[in-house]
GROMACS .gro file of C-alpha atoms in nm:
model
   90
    1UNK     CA    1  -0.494  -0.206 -11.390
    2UNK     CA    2  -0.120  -0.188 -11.227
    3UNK     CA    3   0.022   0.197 -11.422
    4UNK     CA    4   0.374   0.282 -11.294
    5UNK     CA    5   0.538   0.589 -11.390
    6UNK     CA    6   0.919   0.611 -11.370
    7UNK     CA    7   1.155   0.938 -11.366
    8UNK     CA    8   1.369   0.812 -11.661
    9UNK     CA    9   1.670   0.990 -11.594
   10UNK     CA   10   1.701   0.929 -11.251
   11UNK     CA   11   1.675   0.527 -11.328
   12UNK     CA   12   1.906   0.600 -11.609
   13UNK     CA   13   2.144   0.765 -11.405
   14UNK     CA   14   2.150   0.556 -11.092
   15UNK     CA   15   2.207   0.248 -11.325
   16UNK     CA   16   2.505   0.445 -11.460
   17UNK     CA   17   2.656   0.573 -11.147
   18UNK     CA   18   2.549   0.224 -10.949
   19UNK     CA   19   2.716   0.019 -11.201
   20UNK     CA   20   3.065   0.227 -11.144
   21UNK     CA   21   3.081   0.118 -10.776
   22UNK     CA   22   3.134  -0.188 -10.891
   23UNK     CA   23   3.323  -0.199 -11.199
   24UNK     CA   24   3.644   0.012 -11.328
   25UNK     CA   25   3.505   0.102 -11.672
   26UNK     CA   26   3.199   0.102 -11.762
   27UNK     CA   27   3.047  -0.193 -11.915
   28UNK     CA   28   2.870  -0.139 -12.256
   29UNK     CA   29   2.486  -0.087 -12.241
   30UNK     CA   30   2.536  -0.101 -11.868
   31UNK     CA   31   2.206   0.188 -11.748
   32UNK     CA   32   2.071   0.060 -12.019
   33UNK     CA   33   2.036  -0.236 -11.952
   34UNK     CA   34   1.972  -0.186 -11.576
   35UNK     CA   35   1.689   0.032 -11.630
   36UNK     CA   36   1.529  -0.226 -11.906
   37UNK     CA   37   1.572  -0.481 -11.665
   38UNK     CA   38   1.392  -0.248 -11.405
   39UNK     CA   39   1.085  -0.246 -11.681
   40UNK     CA   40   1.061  -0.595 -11.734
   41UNK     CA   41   1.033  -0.679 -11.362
   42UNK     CA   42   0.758  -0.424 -11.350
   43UNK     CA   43   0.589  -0.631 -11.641
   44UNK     CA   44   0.650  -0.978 -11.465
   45UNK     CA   45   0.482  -0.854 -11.107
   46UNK     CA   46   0.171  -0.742 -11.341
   47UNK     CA   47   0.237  -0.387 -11.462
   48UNK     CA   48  -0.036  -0.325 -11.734
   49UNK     CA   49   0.057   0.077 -11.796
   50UNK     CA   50   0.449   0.203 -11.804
   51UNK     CA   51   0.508   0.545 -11.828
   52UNK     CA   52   0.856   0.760 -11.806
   53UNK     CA   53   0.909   1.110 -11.773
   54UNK     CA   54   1.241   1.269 -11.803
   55UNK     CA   55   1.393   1.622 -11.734
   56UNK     CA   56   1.692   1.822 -11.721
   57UNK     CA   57   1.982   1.796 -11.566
   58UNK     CA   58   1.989   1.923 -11.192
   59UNK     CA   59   2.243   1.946 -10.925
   60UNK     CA   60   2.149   1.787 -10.593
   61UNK     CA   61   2.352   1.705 -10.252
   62UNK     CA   62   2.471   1.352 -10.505
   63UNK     CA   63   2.687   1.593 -10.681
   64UNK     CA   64   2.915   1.660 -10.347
   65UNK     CA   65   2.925   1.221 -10.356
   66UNK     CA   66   3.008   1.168 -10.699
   67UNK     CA   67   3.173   1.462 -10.936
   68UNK     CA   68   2.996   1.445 -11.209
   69UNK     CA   69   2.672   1.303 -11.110
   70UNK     CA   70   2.354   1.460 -11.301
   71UNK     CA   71   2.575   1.756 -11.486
   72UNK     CA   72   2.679   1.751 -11.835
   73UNK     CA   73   2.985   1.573 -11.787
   74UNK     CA   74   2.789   1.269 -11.659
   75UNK     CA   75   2.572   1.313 -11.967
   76UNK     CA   76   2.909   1.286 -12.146
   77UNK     CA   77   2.979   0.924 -11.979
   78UNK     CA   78   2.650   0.837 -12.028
   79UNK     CA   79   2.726   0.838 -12.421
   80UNK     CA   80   2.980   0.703 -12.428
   81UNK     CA   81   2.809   0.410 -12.275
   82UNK     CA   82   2.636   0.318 -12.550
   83UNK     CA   83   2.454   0.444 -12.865
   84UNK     CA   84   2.117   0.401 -12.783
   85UNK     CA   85   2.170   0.675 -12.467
   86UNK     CA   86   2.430   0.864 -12.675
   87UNK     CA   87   2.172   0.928 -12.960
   88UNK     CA   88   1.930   1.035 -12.684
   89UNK     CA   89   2.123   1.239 -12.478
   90UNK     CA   90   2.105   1.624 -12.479
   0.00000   0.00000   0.00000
């Protein structure tokens, strides 16, 4: 038995914020599609258990790198990123 568990906003987020170091906007279903991608390989190396756990949003020493990370206004680009995290979101 292989059980991973995975802090689900911090995967969502780092998809999110990762995917803006690369790109000018932000492409549609972007951390949501990194962090499924994240799940599958999990599944492929033999993960037989996936769990995620999320919380609230915190402030940490990211927030002096990149305005916006983890408060609400990064919640607000993470909606507008696509529906599935926009009907999620807080």
């Amino acid at each position: 038995m292989i059980v991973h568990l995975i802090d689900g906003t911090y995967e969502l987020f780092r998809h999110f914020y990762g995917l803006r170091r690369f790109h000018k906007t932000d492409p549609p279903f972007g951390a949501v599609s990194g962090v499924l991608n994240t799940v599958a390989k999990m599944i492929e190396d033999g993960a037989t258990h996936i769990g995620v756990a999320t919380d609230h949003v915190i402030e940490s020493f990211r927030n002096d790198l990149w305005p916006g990370y983890k408060t609400s206004a990064g919640i607000i680009g993470l909606r507008k990123n696509s529906p599935t995290t926009r009907k999620n979101a807080p």
